[in-house]
Amino acid sequence: MAAQILDGLALSKIVRANLKDRVDVLLAKGVTPRLDVLVAAHDPASLSYVKMKHTWATKAGMTGESYPVDENTTQSQLIDKIHELNANPLVHGVLIQHPLPKHLDENEALLALGSAKDVDGITPESLGRLVADLPGFRCATPMGIMTLLDHYQIPIKGKRAVVVGRSVILGKPAALMLLQKHATVTIAHSRTEDLEGLCREADILVAAVGRAEMIKGSWIKPGAVVVDAGYNRVEGRQGDVGDVEFETAKEVASWITPVPGGVGPMTVASLLSNAVTSAEASTH
Ligand code: NDP
């Protein structure tokens, strides 16, 4: 029997409808939730992601500015901008869209941002809070994944989870969030031996690799829950392709996210949700 769909697009609409209600309460108090973004000026993929984030924010009643960063932007200008946004009480969230132009030090930028307006949850301070189980903004993509699993009541406690990918923004925090929900977690990466065998042990398999259709249906344990965070452009194919070979995987898995329409929309919904939470906190 084919897998059931973890429908991130449908759930993101519900999350965004809830957000709109929360934004309306803030607007009535004279607060307009605002998410500002620093983005590489000449990176078409980043620009299109940021455009979508602003569009969805506007639809929810929020506002926001974009600051293009290019080869002429110096590190000190970047840091000054971040300090300025940190100090601006009208700004509730700041997103540093990865990747910035190569000559800029993103880690230094994230350290300058700190945690108060880090609605993407990727600064060292926010990640430390995640490790320490302290309150704070959680990374948008893994947060979206956890919201999706929660909505579909996927059992996590005691389950064997394998996360393929160990990036700071996705693989590592996804593993930590699954661990917090009492999964037994293994993180795999490019040096993992027998990745295929490891994946086959997973009750919950999270793909966060960036390699189109690397994970085949034959790698998946029958009845497993498969979450595909991958977004890959493949020449000659329209649209984005996941890290999992959907057509073969859906015949084996019990639940699976599609690409597009799975993790991607949940990432944006989580980011906006964090920005609204930040705006709410500013009224207390
Ligand atoms: P990174 O390139 O930062 O990390 C990729 C990870 O995959 C690394 O840990 C790497 O291992 C591992 N990896 C690479 N090749 C292999 C392999 N052959 N076998 C096992 N592991 C491998 O990518 P991101 O985490 O930023 O993104 C991953 C994917 O998720 C991309 O497709 C990206 O577009 C997508 N993405 C989607 C988002 C969404 O909203 N849906 C948001 C962010 C990203 P190692 O550490 O050893 O190099």
Short mmCIF file of N, CA, C and O in Angstrom, two decimals, residues 60-131:
data_model
loop_
_atom_site.label_atom_id
_atom_site.label_comp_id
_atom_site.label_asym_id
_atom_site.label_seq_id
_atom_site.Cartn_x
_atom_site.Cartn_y
_atom_site.Cartn_z
N ALA A 60 0.07 37.35 6.04
CA ALA A 60 -0.32 37.16 7.44
C ALA A 60 -0.47 38.49 8.17
O ALA A 60 -0.74 38.52 9.37
N GLY A 61 -0.25 39.61 7.44
CA GLY A 61 -0.40 40.93 8.07
C GLY A 61 0.89 41.48 8.64
O GLY A 61 0.89 42.50 9.34
N MET A 62 1.99 40.78 8.36
CA MET A 62 3.29 41.22 8.88
C MET A 62 3.97 42.14 7.87
O MET A 62 3.49 42.33 6.76
N THR A 63 5.11 42.67 8.29
CA THR A 63 5.88 43.52 7.38
C THR A 63 7.35 43.12 7.44
O THR A 63 7.72 42.24 8.23
N GLY A 64 8.17 43.75 6.60
CA GLY A 64 9.60 43.41 6.62
C GLY A 64 10.37 44.07 5.50
O GLY A 64 9.78 44.43 4.48
N GLU A 65 11.66 44.25 5.75
CA GLU A 65 12.55 44.85 4.75
C GLU A 65 13.60 43.82 4.36
O GLU A 65 13.98 42.98 5.17
N SER A 66 14.11 43.96 3.12
CA SER A 66 15.26 43.16 2.68
C SER A 66 16.45 44.07 2.49
O SER A 66 16.30 45.18 1.97
N TYR A 67 17.62 43.62 2.91
CA TYR A 67 18.85 44.38 2.70
C TYR A 67 19.78 43.55 1.84
O TYR A 67 20.35 42.56 2.33
N PRO A 68 19.92 43.91 0.55
CA PRO A 68 20.82 43.14 -0.32
C PRO A 68 22.28 43.35 0.08
O PRO A 68 22.68 44.47 0.41
N VAL A 69 23.02 42.27 0.09
CA VAL A 69 24.43 42.29 0.46
C VAL A 69 25.21 41.83 -0.78
O VAL A 69 24.85 40.81 -1.38
N ASP A 70 26.23 42.58 -1.18
CA ASP A 70 26.95 42.16 -2.39
C ASP A 70 28.45 42.24 -2.19
O ASP A 70 28.94 42.42 -1.07
N GLU A 71 29.20 42.13 -3.30
CA GLU A 71 30.68 42.07 -3.20
C GLU A 71 31.27 43.37 -2.66
O GLU A 71 32.41 43.39 -2.21
N ASN A 72 30.47 44.44 -2.72
CA ASN A 72 30.98 45.72 -2.19
C ASN A 72 30.69 45.91 -0.69
O ASN A 72 31.16 46.86 -0.08
N THR A 73 29.88 45.02 -0.14
CA THR A 73 29.56 45.14 1.30
C THR A 73 30.75 44.67 2.13
O THR A 73 31.25 43.56 1.92
N THR A 74 31.20 45.50 3.05
CA THR A 74 32.32 45.07 3.91
C THR A 74 31.77 44.36 5.15
O THR A 74 30.60 44.53 5.51
N GLN A 75 32.65 43.61 5.79
CA GLN A 75 32.25 42.90 7.01
C GLN A 75 31.77 43.90 8.07
O GLN A 75 30.77 43.65 8.74
N SER A 76 32.46 45.05 8.17
CA SER A 76 32.05 45.99 9.22
C SER A 76 30.70 46.64 8.88
O SER A 76 29.90 46.90 9.79
N GLN A 77 30.43 46.84 7.59
CA GLN A 77 29.09 47.35 7.23
C GLN A 77 28.02 46.33 7.59
O GLN A 77 26.94 46.68 8.09
N LEU A 78 28.32 45.06 7.33
CA LEU A 78 27.36 44.00 7.66
C LEU A 78 27.08 43.97 9.16
O LEU A 78 25.91 43.94 9.60
N ILE A 79 28.14 44.01 9.95
CA ILE A 79 27.98 43.95 11.42
C ILE A 79 27.25 45.20 11.92
O ILE A 79 26.36 45.11 12.79
N ASP A 80 27.60 46.37 11.34
CA ASP A 80 26.89 47.61 11.74
C ASP A 80 25.39 47.49 11.49
O ASP A 80 24.57 47.92 12.29
N LYS A 81 25.06 46.92 10.32
CA LYS A 81 23.63 46.76 9.96
C LYS A 81 22.93 45.86 10.98
O LYS A 81 21.80 46.14 11.43
N ILE A 82 23.61 44.77 11.35
CA ILE A 82 23.01 43.84 12.32
C ILE A 82 22.81 44.55 13.68
O ILE A 82 21.75 44.43 14.30
N HIS A 83 23.82 45.32 14.10
CA HIS A 83 23.67 46.06 15.37
C HIS A 83 22.51 47.04 15.28
O HIS A 83 21.74 47.20 16.24
N GLU A 84 22.38 47.68 14.12
CA GLU A 84 21.28 48.65 13.93
C GLU A 84 19.91 47.94 14.04
O GLU A 84 19.00 48.43 14.71
N LEU A 85 19.80 46.76 13.41
CA LEU A 85 18.53 46.02 13.47
C LEU A 85 18.27 45.51 14.89
O LEU A 85 17.13 45.51 15.36
N ASN A 86 19.34 45.08 15.56
CA ASN A 86 19.19 44.63 16.96
C ASN A 86 18.60 45.75 17.82
O ASN A 86 17.79 45.51 18.71
N ALA A 87 19.04 46.98 17.52
CA ALA A 87 18.65 48.12 18.37
C ALA A 87 17.30 48.71 17.97
O ALA A 87 16.73 49.50 18.73
N ASN A 88 16.78 48.34 16.81
CA ASN A 88 15.53 48.94 16.32
C ASN A 88 14.31 48.23 16.94
O ASN A 88 14.03 47.07 16.63
N PRO A 89 13.55 48.90 17.79
CA PRO A 89 12.44 48.23 18.47
C PRO A 89 11.30 47.84 17.53
O PRO A 89 10.44 47.03 17.88
N LEU A 90 11.29 48.41 16.33
CA LEU A 90 10.23 48.05 15.37
C LEU A 90 10.51 46.73 14.66
O LEU A 90 9.63 46.16 14.02
N VAL A 91 11.77 46.25 14.76
CA VAL A 91 12.15 44.98 14.11
C VAL A 91 12.09 43.86 15.13
O VAL A 91 12.74 43.92 16.18
N HIS A 92 11.31 42.80 14.82
CA HIS A 92 11.15 41.70 15.78
C HIS A 92 11.97 40.48 15.42
O HIS A 92 12.25 39.64 16.27
N GLY A 93 12.30 40.35 14.13
CA GLY A 93 13.08 39.19 13.72
C GLY A 93 14.06 39.58 12.62
O GLY A 93 13.75 40.44 11.79
N VAL A 94 15.24 38.95 12.66
CA VAL A 94 16.24 39.20 11.61
C VAL A 94 16.70 37.85 11.06
O VAL A 94 17.09 36.97 11.82
N LEU A 95 16.60 37.73 9.76
CA LEU A 95 17.04 36.50 9.10
C LEU A 95 18.29 36.81 8.28
O LEU A 95 18.28 37.74 7.46
N ILE A 96 19.35 36.06 8.52
CA ILE A 96 20.55 36.15 7.67
C ILE A 96 20.46 34.98 6.72
O ILE A 96 20.73 33.83 7.09
N GLN A 97 20.01 35.25 5.49
CA GLN A 97 19.75 34.17 4.54
C GLN A 97 21.08 33.58 4.07
O GLN A 97 21.91 34.26 3.48
N HIS A 98 21.25 32.29 4.33
CA HIS A 98 22.48 31.59 3.92
C HIS A 98 22.36 31.18 2.45
O HIS A 98 21.30 30.73 2.06
N PRO A 99 23.39 31.29 1.62
CA PRO A 99 24.72 31.80 1.93
C PRO A 99 24.86 33.28 1.61
O PRO A 99 24.29 33.76 0.63
N LEU A 100 25.65 33.98 2.43
CA LEU A 100 26.04 35.35 2.09
C LEU A 100 27.22 35.27 1.12
O LEU A 100 27.83 34.20 0.98
N PRO A 101 27.55 36.36 0.42
CA PRO A 101 28.73 36.33 -0.44
C PRO A 101 29.96 35.82 0.33
O PRO A 101 30.11 36.09 1.52
N LYS A 102 30.81 35.09 -0.39
CA LYS A 102 31.89 34.32 0.25
C LYS A 102 32.87 35.16 1.07
O LYS A 102 33.47 34.66 2.03
N HIS A 103 33.07 36.44 0.69
CA HIS A 103 34.08 37.24 1.41
C HIS A 103 33.58 37.66 2.80
O HIS A 103 34.37 38.17 3.60
N LEU A 104 32.30 37.43 3.08
CA LEU A 104 31.76 37.83 4.38
C LEU A 104 31.78 36.64 5.35
O LEU A 104 31.55 35.50 4.95
N ASP A 105 32.04 36.95 6.63
CA ASP A 105 32.11 35.91 7.66
C ASP A 105 30.71 35.77 8.30
O ASP A 105 30.29 36.59 9.11
N GLU A 106 30.03 34.69 7.90
CA GLU A 106 28.65 34.49 8.38
C GLU A 106 28.61 34.19 9.88
O GLU A 106 27.68 34.61 10.57
N ASN A 107 29.61 33.46 10.36
CA ASN A 107 29.60 33.12 11.79
C ASN A 107 29.70 34.38 12.65
O ASN A 107 29.02 34.50 13.66
N GLU A 108 30.55 35.31 12.22
CA GLU A 108 30.68 36.55 12.98
C GLU A 108 29.35 37.32 12.94
O GLU A 108 28.92 37.92 13.93
N ALA A 109 28.68 37.27 11.79
CA ALA A 109 27.38 37.94 11.66
C ALA A 109 26.36 37.31 12.61
O ALA A 109 25.59 38.02 13.28
N LEU A 110 26.37 35.99 12.69
CA LEU A 110 25.42 35.30 13.58
C LEU A 110 25.72 35.60 15.04
O LEU A 110 24.80 35.80 15.85
N LEU A 111 26.99 35.68 15.38
CA LEU A 111 27.36 36.03 16.76
C LEU A 111 26.88 37.44 17.09
O LEU A 111 26.40 37.71 18.19
N ALA A 112 27.00 38.36 16.10
CA ALA A 112 26.55 39.74 16.32
C ALA A 112 25.03 39.79 16.51
O ALA A 112 24.52 40.60 17.28
N LEU A 113 24.33 38.91 15.81
CA LEU A 113 22.86 38.92 15.90
C LEU A 113 22.39 38.49 17.30
O LEU A 113 21.42 39.05 17.83
N GLY A 114 23.03 37.49 17.88
CA GLY A 114 22.57 37.03 19.19
C GLY A 114 21.25 36.29 19.08
O GLY A 114 20.83 35.93 17.98
N SER A 115 20.56 36.09 20.20
CA SER A 115 19.39 35.20 20.15
C SER A 115 18.04 35.93 20.17
O SER A 115 17.05 35.37 19.73
N ALA A 116 18.01 37.19 20.63
CA ALA A 116 16.70 37.83 20.86
C ALA A 116 15.86 37.95 19.59
O ALA A 116 14.65 37.77 19.61
N LYS A 117 16.51 38.25 18.47
CA LYS A 117 15.77 38.41 17.20
C LYS A 117 16.11 37.32 16.19
O LYS A 117 15.76 37.43 15.02
N ASP A 118 16.76 36.25 16.68
CA ASP A 118 17.19 35.17 15.79
C ASP A 118 16.03 34.21 15.53
O ASP A 118 16.00 33.08 16.02
N VAL A 119 15.07 34.66 14.73
CA VAL A 119 13.86 33.87 14.53
C VAL A 119 14.10 32.65 13.63
O VAL A 119 13.24 31.78 13.51
N ASP A 120 15.28 32.58 13.01
CA ASP A 120 15.65 31.38 12.25
C ASP A 120 16.33 30.35 13.16
O ASP A 120 16.58 29.22 12.74
N GLY A 121 16.63 30.75 14.39
CA GLY A 121 17.16 29.83 15.40
C GLY A 121 18.52 29.22 15.07
O GLY A 121 18.78 28.08 15.46
N ILE A 122 19.38 29.97 14.39
CA ILE A 122 20.64 29.36 13.96
C ILE A 122 21.90 30.04 14.53
O ILE A 122 23.01 29.68 14.15
N THR A 123 21.72 31.01 15.42
CA THR A 123 22.93 31.59 16.02
C THR A 123 23.48 30.61 17.06
O THR A 123 22.75 29.76 17.59
N PRO A 124 24.78 30.72 17.37
CA PRO A 124 25.35 29.83 18.38
C PRO A 124 24.57 29.88 19.69
O PRO A 124 24.38 28.86 20.34
N GLU A 125 24.07 31.06 20.06
CA GLU A 125 23.31 31.18 21.31
C GLU A 125 22.00 30.39 21.25
O GLU A 125 21.64 29.65 22.17
N SER A 126 21.28 30.53 20.12
CA SER A 126 20.01 29.79 19.99
C SER A 126 20.27 28.28 19.95
O SER A 126 19.51 27.50 20.55
N LEU A 127 21.33 27.87 19.26
CA LEU A 127 21.64 26.44 19.19
C LEU A 127 22.05 25.90 20.55
O LEU A 127 21.68 24.78 20.91
N GLY A 128 22.77 26.73 21.32
CA GLY A 128 23.13 26.33 22.68
C GLY A 128 21.90 26.13 23.55
O GLY A 128 21.82 25.21 24.35
N ARG A 129 20.93 27.00 23.35
CA ARG A 129 19.68 26.88 24.10
C ARG A 129 18.95 25.58 23.75
O ARG A 129 18.36 24.93 24.61
N LEU A 130 19.01 25.21 22.46
CA LEU A 130 18.41 23.94 22.04
C LEU A 130 19.11 22.77 22.73
O LEU A 130 18.46 21.88 23.29
N VAL A 131 20.44 22.79 22.72
CA VAL A 131 21.20 21.70 23.35
C VAL A 131 20.88 21.61 24.83
O VAL A 131 20.74 20.52 25.39
#
